[in-house]
PDB file of N, CA, C and O in Angstrom:
ATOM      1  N   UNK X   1       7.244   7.081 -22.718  1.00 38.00           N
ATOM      2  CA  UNK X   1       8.303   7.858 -22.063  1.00 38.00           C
ATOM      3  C   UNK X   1       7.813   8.288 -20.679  1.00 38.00           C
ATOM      4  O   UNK X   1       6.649   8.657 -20.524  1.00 38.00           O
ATOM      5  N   UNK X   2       8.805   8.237 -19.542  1.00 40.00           N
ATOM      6  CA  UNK X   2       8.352   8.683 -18.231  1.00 40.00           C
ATOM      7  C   UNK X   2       8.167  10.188 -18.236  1.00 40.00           C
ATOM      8  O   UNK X   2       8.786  11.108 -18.771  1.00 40.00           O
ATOM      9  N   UNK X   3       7.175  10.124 -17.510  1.00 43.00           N
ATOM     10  CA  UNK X   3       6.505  11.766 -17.703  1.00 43.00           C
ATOM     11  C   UNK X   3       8.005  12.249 -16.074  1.00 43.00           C
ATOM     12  O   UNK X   3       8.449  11.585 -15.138  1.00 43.00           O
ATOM     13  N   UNK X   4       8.190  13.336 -16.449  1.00 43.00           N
ATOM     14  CA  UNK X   4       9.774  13.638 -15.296  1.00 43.00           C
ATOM     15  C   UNK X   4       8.874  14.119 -14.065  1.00 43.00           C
ATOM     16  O   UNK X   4       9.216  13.613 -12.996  1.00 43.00           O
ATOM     17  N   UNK X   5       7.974  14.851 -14.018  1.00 44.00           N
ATOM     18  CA  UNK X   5       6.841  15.399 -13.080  1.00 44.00           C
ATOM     19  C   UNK X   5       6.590  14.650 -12.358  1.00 44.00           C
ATOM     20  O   UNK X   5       6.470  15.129 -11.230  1.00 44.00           O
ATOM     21  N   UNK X   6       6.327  12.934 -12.459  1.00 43.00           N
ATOM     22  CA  UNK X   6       5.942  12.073 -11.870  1.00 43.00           C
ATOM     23  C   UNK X   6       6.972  10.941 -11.312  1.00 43.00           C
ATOM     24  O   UNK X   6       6.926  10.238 -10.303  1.00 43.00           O
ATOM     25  N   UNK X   7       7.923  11.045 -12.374  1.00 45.00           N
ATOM     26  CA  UNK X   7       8.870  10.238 -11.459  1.00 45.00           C
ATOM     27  C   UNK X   7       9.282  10.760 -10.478  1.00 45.00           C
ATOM     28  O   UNK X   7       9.272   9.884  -9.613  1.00 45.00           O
ATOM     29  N   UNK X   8       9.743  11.909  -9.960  1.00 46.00           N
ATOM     30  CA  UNK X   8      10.234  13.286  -9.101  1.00 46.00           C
ATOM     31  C   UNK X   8       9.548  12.967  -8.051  1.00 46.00           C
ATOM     32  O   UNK X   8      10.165  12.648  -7.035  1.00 46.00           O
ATOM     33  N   UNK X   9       7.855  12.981  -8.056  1.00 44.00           N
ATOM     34  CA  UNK X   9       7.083  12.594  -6.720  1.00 44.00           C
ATOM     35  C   UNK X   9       7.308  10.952  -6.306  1.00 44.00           C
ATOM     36  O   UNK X   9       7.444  10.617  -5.129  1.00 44.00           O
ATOM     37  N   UNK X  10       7.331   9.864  -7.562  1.00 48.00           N
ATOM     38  CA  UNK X  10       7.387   8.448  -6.815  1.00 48.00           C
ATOM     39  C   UNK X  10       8.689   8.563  -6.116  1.00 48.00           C
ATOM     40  O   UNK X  10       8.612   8.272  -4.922  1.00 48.00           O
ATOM     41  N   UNK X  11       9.796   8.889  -6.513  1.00 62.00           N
ATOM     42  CA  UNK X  11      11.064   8.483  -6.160  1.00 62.00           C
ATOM     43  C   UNK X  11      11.755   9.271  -4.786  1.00 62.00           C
ATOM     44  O   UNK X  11      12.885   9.265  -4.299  1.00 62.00           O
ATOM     45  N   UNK X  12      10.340  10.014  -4.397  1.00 84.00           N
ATOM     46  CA  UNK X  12      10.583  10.943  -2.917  1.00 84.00           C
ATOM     47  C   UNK X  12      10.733   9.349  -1.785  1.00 84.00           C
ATOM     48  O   UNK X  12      10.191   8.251  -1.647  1.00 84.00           O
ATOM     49  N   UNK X  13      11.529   9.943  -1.358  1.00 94.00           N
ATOM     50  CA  UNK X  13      11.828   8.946  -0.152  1.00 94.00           C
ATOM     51  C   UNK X  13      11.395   9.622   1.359  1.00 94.00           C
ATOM     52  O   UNK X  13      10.926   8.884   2.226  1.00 94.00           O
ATOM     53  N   UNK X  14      11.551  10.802   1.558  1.00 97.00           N
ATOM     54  CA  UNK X  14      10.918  11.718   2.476  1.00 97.00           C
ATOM     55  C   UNK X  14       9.834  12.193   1.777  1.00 97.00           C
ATOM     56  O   UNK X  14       9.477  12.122   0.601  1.00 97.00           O
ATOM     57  N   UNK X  15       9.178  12.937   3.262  1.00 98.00           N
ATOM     58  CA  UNK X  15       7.613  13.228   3.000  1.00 98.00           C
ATOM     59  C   UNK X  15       7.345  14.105   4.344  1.00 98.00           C
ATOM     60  O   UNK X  15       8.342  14.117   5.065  1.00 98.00           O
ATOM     61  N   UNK X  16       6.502  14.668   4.736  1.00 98.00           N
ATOM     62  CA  UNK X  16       6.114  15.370   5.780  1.00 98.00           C
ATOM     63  C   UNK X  16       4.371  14.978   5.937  1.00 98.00           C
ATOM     64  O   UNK X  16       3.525  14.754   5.071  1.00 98.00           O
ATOM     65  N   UNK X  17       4.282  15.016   7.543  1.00 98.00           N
ATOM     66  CA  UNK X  17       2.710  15.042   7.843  1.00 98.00           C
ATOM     67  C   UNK X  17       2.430  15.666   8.594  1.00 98.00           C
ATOM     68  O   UNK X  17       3.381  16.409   8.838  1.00 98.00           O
ATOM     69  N   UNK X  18       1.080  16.002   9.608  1.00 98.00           N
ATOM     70  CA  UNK X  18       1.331  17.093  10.012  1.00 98.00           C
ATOM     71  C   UNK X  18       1.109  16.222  11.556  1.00 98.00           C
ATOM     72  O   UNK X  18       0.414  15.207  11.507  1.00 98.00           O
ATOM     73  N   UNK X  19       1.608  16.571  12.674  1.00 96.00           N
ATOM     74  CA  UNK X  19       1.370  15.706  14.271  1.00 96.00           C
ATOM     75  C   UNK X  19       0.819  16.790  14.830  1.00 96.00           C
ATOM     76  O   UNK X  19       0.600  17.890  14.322  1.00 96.00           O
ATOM     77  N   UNK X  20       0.518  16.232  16.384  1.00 95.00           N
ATOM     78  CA  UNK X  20      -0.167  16.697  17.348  1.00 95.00           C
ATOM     79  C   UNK X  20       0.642  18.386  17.755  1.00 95.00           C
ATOM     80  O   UNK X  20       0.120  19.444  18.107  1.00 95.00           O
ATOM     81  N   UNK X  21       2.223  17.981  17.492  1.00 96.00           N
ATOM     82  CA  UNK X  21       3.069  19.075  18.043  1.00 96.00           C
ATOM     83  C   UNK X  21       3.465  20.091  16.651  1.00 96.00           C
ATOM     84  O   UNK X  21       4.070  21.162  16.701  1.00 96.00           O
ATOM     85  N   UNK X  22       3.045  19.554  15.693  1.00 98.00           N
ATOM     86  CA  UNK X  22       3.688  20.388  14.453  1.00 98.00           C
ATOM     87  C   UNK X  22       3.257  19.403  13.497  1.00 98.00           C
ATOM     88  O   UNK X  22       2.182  18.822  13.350  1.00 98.00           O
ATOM     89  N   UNK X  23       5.131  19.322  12.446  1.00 98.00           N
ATOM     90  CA  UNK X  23       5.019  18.661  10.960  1.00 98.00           C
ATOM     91  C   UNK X  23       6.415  17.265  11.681  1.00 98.00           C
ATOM     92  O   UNK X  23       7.428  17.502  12.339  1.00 98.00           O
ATOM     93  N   UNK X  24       5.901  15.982  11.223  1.00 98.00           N
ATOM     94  CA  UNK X  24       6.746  14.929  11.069  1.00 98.00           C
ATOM     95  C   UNK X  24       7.456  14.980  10.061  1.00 98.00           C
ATOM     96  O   UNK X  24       6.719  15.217   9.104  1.00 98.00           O
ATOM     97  N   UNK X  25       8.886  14.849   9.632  1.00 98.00           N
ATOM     98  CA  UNK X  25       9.289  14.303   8.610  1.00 98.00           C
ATOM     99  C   UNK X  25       9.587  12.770   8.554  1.00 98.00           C
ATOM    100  O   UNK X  25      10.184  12.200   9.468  1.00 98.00           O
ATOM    101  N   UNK X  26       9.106  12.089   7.349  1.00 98.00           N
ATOM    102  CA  UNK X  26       9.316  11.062   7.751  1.00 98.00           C
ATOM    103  C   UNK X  26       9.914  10.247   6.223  1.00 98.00           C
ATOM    104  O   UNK X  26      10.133  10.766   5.129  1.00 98.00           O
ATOM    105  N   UNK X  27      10.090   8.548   6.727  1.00 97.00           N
ATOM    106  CA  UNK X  27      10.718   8.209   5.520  1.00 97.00           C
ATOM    107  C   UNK X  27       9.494   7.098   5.102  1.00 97.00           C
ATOM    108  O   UNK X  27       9.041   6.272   5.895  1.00 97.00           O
ATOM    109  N   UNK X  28       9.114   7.233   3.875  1.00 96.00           N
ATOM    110  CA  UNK X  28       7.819   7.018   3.091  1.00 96.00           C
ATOM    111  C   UNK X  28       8.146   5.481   3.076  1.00 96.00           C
ATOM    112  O   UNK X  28       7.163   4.761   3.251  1.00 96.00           O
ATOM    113  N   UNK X  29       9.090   4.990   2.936  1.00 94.00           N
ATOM    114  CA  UNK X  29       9.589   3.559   2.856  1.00 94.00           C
ATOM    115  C   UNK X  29       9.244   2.826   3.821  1.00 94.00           C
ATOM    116  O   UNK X  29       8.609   1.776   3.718  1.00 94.00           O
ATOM    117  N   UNK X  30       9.778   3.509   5.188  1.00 96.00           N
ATOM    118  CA  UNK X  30       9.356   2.727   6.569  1.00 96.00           C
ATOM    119  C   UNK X  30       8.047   3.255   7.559  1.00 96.00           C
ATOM    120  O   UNK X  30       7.515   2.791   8.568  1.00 96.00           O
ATOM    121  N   UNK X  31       7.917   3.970   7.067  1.00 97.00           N
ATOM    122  CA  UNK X  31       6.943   5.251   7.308  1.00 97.00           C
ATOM    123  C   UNK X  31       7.378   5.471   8.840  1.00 97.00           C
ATOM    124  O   UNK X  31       6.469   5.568   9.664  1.00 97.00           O
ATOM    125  N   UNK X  32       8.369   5.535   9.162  1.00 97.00           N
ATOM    126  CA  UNK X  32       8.978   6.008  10.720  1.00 97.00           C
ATOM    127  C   UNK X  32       9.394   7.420  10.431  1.00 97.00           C
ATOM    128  O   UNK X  32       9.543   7.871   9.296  1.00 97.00           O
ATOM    129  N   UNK X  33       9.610   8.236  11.814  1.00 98.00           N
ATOM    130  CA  UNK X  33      10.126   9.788  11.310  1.00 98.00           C
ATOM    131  C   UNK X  33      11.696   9.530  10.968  1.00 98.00           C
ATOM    132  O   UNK X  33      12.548   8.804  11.479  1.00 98.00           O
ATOM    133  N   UNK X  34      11.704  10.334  10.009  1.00 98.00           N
ATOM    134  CA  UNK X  34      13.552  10.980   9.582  1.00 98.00           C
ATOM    135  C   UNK X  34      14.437  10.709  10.975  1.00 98.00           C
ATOM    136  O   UNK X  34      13.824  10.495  12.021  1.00 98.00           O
ATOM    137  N   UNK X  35      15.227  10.718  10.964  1.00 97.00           N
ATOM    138  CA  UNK X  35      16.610  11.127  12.408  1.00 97.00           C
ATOM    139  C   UNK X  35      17.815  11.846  11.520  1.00 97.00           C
ATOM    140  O   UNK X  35      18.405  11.570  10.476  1.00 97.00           O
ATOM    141  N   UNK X  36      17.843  12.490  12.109  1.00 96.00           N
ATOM    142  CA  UNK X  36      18.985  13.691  12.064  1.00 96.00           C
ATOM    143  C   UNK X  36      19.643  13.650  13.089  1.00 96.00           C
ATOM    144  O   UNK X  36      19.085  14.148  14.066  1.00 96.00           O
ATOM    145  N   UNK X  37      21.208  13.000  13.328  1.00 96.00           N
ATOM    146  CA  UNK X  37      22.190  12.905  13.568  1.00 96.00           C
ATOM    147  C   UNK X  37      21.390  12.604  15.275  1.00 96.00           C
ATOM    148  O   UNK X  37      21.320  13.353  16.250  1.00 96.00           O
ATOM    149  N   UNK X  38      20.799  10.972  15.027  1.00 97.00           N
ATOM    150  CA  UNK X  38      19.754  10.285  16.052  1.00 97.00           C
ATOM    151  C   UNK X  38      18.754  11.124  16.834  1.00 97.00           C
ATOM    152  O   UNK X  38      18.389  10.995  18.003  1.00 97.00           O
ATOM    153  N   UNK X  39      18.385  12.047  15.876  1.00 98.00           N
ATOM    154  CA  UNK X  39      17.091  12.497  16.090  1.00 98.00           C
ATOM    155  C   UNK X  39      15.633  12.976  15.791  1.00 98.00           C
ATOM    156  O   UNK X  39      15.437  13.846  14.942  1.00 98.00           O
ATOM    157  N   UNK X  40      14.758  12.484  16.394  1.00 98.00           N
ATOM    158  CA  UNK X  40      13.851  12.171  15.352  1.00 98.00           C
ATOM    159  C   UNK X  40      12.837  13.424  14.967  1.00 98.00           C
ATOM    160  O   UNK X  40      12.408  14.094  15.906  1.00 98.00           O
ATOM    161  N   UNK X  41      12.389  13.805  13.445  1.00 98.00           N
ATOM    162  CA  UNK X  41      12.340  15.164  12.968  1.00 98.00           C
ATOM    163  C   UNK X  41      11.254  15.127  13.550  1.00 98.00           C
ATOM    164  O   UNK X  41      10.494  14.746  12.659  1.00 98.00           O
ATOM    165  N   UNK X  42      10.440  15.317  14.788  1.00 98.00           N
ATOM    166  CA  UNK X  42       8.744  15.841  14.999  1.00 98.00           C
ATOM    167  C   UNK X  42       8.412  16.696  15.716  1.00 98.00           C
ATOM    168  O   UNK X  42       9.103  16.911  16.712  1.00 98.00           O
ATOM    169  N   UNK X  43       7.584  17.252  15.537  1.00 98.00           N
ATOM    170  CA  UNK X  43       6.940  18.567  15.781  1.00 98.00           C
ATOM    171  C   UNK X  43       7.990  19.954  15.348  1.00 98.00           C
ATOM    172  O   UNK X  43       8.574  20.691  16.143  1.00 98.00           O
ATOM    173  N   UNK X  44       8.002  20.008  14.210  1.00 98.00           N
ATOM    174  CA  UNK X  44       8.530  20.987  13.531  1.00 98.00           C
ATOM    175  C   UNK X  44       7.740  21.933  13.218  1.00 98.00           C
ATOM    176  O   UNK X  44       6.524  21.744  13.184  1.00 98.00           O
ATOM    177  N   UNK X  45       8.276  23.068  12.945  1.00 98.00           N
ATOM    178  CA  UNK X  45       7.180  24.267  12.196  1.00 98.00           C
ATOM    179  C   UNK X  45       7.351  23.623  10.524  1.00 98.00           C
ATOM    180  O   UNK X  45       8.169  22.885   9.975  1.00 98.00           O
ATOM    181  N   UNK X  46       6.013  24.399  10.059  1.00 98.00           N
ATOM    182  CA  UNK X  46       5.930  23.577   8.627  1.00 98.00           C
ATOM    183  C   UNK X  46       7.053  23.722   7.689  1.00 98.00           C
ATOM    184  O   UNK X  46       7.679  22.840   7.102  1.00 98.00           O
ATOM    185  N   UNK X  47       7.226  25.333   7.646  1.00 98.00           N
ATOM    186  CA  UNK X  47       8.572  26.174   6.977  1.00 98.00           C
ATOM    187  C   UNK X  47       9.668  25.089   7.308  1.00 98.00           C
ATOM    188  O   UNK X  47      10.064  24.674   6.219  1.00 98.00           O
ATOM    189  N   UNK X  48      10.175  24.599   8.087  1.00 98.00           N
ATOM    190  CA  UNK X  48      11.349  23.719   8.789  1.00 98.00           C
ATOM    191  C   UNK X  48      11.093  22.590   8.029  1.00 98.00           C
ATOM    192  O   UNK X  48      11.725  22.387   6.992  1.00 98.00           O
ATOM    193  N   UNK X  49      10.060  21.680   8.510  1.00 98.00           N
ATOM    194  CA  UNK X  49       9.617  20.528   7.821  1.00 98.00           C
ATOM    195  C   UNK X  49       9.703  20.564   6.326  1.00 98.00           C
ATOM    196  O   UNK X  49      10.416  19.717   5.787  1.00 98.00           O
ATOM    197  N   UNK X  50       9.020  21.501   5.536  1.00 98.00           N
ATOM    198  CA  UNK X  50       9.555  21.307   4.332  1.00 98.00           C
ATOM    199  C   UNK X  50      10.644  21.480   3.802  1.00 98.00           C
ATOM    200  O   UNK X  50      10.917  20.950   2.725  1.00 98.00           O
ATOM    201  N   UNK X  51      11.492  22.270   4.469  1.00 98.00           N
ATOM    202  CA  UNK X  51      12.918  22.286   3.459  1.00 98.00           C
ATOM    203  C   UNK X  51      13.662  21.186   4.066  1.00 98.00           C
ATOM    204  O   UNK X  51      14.443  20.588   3.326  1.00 98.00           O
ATOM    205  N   UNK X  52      13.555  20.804   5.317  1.00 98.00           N
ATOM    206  CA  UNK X  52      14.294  19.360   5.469  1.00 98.00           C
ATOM    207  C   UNK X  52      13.754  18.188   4.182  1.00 98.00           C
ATOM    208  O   UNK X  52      14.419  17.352   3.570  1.00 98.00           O
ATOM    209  N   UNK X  53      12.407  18.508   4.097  1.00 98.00           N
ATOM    210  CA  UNK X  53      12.357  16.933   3.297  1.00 98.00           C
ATOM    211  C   UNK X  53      12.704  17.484   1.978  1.00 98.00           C
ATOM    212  O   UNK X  53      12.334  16.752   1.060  1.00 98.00           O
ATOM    213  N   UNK X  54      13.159  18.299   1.702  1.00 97.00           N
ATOM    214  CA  UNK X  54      13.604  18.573   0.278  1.00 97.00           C
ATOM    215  C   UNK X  54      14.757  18.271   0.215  1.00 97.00           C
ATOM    216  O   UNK X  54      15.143  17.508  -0.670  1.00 97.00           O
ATOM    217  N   UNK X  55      15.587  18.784   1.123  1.00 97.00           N
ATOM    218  CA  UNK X  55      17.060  18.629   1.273  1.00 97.00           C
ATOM    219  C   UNK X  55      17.615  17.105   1.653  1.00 97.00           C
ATOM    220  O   UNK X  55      18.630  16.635   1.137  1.00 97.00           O
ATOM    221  N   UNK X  56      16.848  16.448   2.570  1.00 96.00           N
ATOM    222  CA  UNK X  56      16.586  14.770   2.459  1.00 96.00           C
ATOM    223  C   UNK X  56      16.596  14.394   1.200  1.00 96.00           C
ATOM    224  O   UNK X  56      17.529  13.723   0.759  1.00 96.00           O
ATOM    225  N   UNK X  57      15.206  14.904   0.189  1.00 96.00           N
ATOM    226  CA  UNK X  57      15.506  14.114  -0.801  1.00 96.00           C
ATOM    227  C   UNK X  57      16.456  14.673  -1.871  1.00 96.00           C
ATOM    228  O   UNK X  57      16.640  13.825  -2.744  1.00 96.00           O
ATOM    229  N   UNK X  58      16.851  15.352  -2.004  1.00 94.00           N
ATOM    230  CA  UNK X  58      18.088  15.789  -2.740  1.00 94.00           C
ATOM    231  C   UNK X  58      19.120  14.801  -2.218  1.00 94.00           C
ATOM    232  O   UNK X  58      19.575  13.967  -3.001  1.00 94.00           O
ATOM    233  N   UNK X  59      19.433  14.826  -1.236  1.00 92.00           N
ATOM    234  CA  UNK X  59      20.630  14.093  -0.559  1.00 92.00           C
ATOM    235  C   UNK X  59      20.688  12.536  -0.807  1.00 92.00           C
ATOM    236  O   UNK X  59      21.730  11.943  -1.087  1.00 92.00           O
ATOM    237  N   UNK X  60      19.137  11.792  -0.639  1.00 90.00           N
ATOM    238  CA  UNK X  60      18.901  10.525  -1.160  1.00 90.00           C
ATOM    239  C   UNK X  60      19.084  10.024  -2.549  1.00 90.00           C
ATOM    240  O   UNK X  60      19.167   8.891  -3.024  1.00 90.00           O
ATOM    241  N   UNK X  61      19.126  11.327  -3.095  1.00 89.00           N
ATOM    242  CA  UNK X  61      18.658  11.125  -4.410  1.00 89.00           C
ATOM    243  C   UNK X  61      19.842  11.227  -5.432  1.00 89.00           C
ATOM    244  O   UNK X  61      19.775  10.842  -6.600  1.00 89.00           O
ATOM    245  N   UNK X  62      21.107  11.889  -4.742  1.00 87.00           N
ATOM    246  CA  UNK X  62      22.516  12.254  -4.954  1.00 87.00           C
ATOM    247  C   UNK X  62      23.036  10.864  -4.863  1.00 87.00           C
ATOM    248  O   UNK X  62      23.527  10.267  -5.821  1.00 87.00           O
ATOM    249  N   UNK X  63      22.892  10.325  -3.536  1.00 84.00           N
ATOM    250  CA  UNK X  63      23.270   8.801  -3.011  1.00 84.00           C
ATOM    251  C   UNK X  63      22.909   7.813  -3.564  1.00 84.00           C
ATOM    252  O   UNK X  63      23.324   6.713  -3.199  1.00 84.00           O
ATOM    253  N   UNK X  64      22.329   7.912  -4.249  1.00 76.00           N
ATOM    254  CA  UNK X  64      21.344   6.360  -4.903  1.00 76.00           C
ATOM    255  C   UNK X  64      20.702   5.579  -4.186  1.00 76.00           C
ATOM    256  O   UNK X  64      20.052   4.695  -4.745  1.00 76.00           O
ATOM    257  N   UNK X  65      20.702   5.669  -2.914  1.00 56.00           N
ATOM    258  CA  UNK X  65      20.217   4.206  -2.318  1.00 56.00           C
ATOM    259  C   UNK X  65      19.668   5.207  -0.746  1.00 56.00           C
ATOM    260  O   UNK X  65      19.439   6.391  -0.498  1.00 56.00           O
ATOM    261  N   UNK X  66      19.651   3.753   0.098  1.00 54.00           N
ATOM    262  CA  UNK X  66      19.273   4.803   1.604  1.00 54.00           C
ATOM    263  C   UNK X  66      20.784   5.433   2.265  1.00 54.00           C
ATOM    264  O   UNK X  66      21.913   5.061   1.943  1.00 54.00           O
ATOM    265  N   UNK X  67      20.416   6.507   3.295  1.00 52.00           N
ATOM    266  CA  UNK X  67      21.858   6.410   4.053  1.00 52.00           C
ATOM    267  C   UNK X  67      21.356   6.753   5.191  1.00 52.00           C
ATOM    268  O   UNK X  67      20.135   6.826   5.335  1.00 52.00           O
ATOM    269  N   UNK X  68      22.187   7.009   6.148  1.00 55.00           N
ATOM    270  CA  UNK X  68      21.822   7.340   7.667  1.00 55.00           C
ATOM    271  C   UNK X  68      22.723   8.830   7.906  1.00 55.00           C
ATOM    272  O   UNK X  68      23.781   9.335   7.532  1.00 55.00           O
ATOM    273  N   UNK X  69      21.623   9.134   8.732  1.00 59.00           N
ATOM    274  CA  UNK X  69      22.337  10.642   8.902  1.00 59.00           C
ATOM    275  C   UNK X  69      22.825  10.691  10.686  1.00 59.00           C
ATOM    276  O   UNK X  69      23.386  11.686  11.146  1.00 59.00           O
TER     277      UNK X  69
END
């Protein structure tokens, strides 16, 4: 049986790292940063960075597949 703890982390499609100016959000697939309505998430404060990639992956994860924001 799939342990749920672990599928939760593989099936993240966003992710955050940390850059020169702040936190990247980015997409783990292409490993390019996120864009938000053609723009690209970097140098964020961390607080920022993480609830975007949560709310990314909620949103991906609602959708089934990729989408564009």
């Amino acid at each position: 049986m799939p342990d749920a703890a672990n599928s939760n982390v593989e099936a993240q499609t966003f992710d955050m790292r940390e850059d020169p100016e702040g936190w990247t959000v980015y997409d783990t697939r292409t490993d390019e940063p996120a864009r938000v309505k053609g723009v690209p998430q970097i140098g964020l404060e961390m607080e920022k960075a993480d609830d975007l990639v949560d709310l990314l992956n909620r949103l991906a994860q609602r959708a089934g597949e990729s989408f564009a924001l």
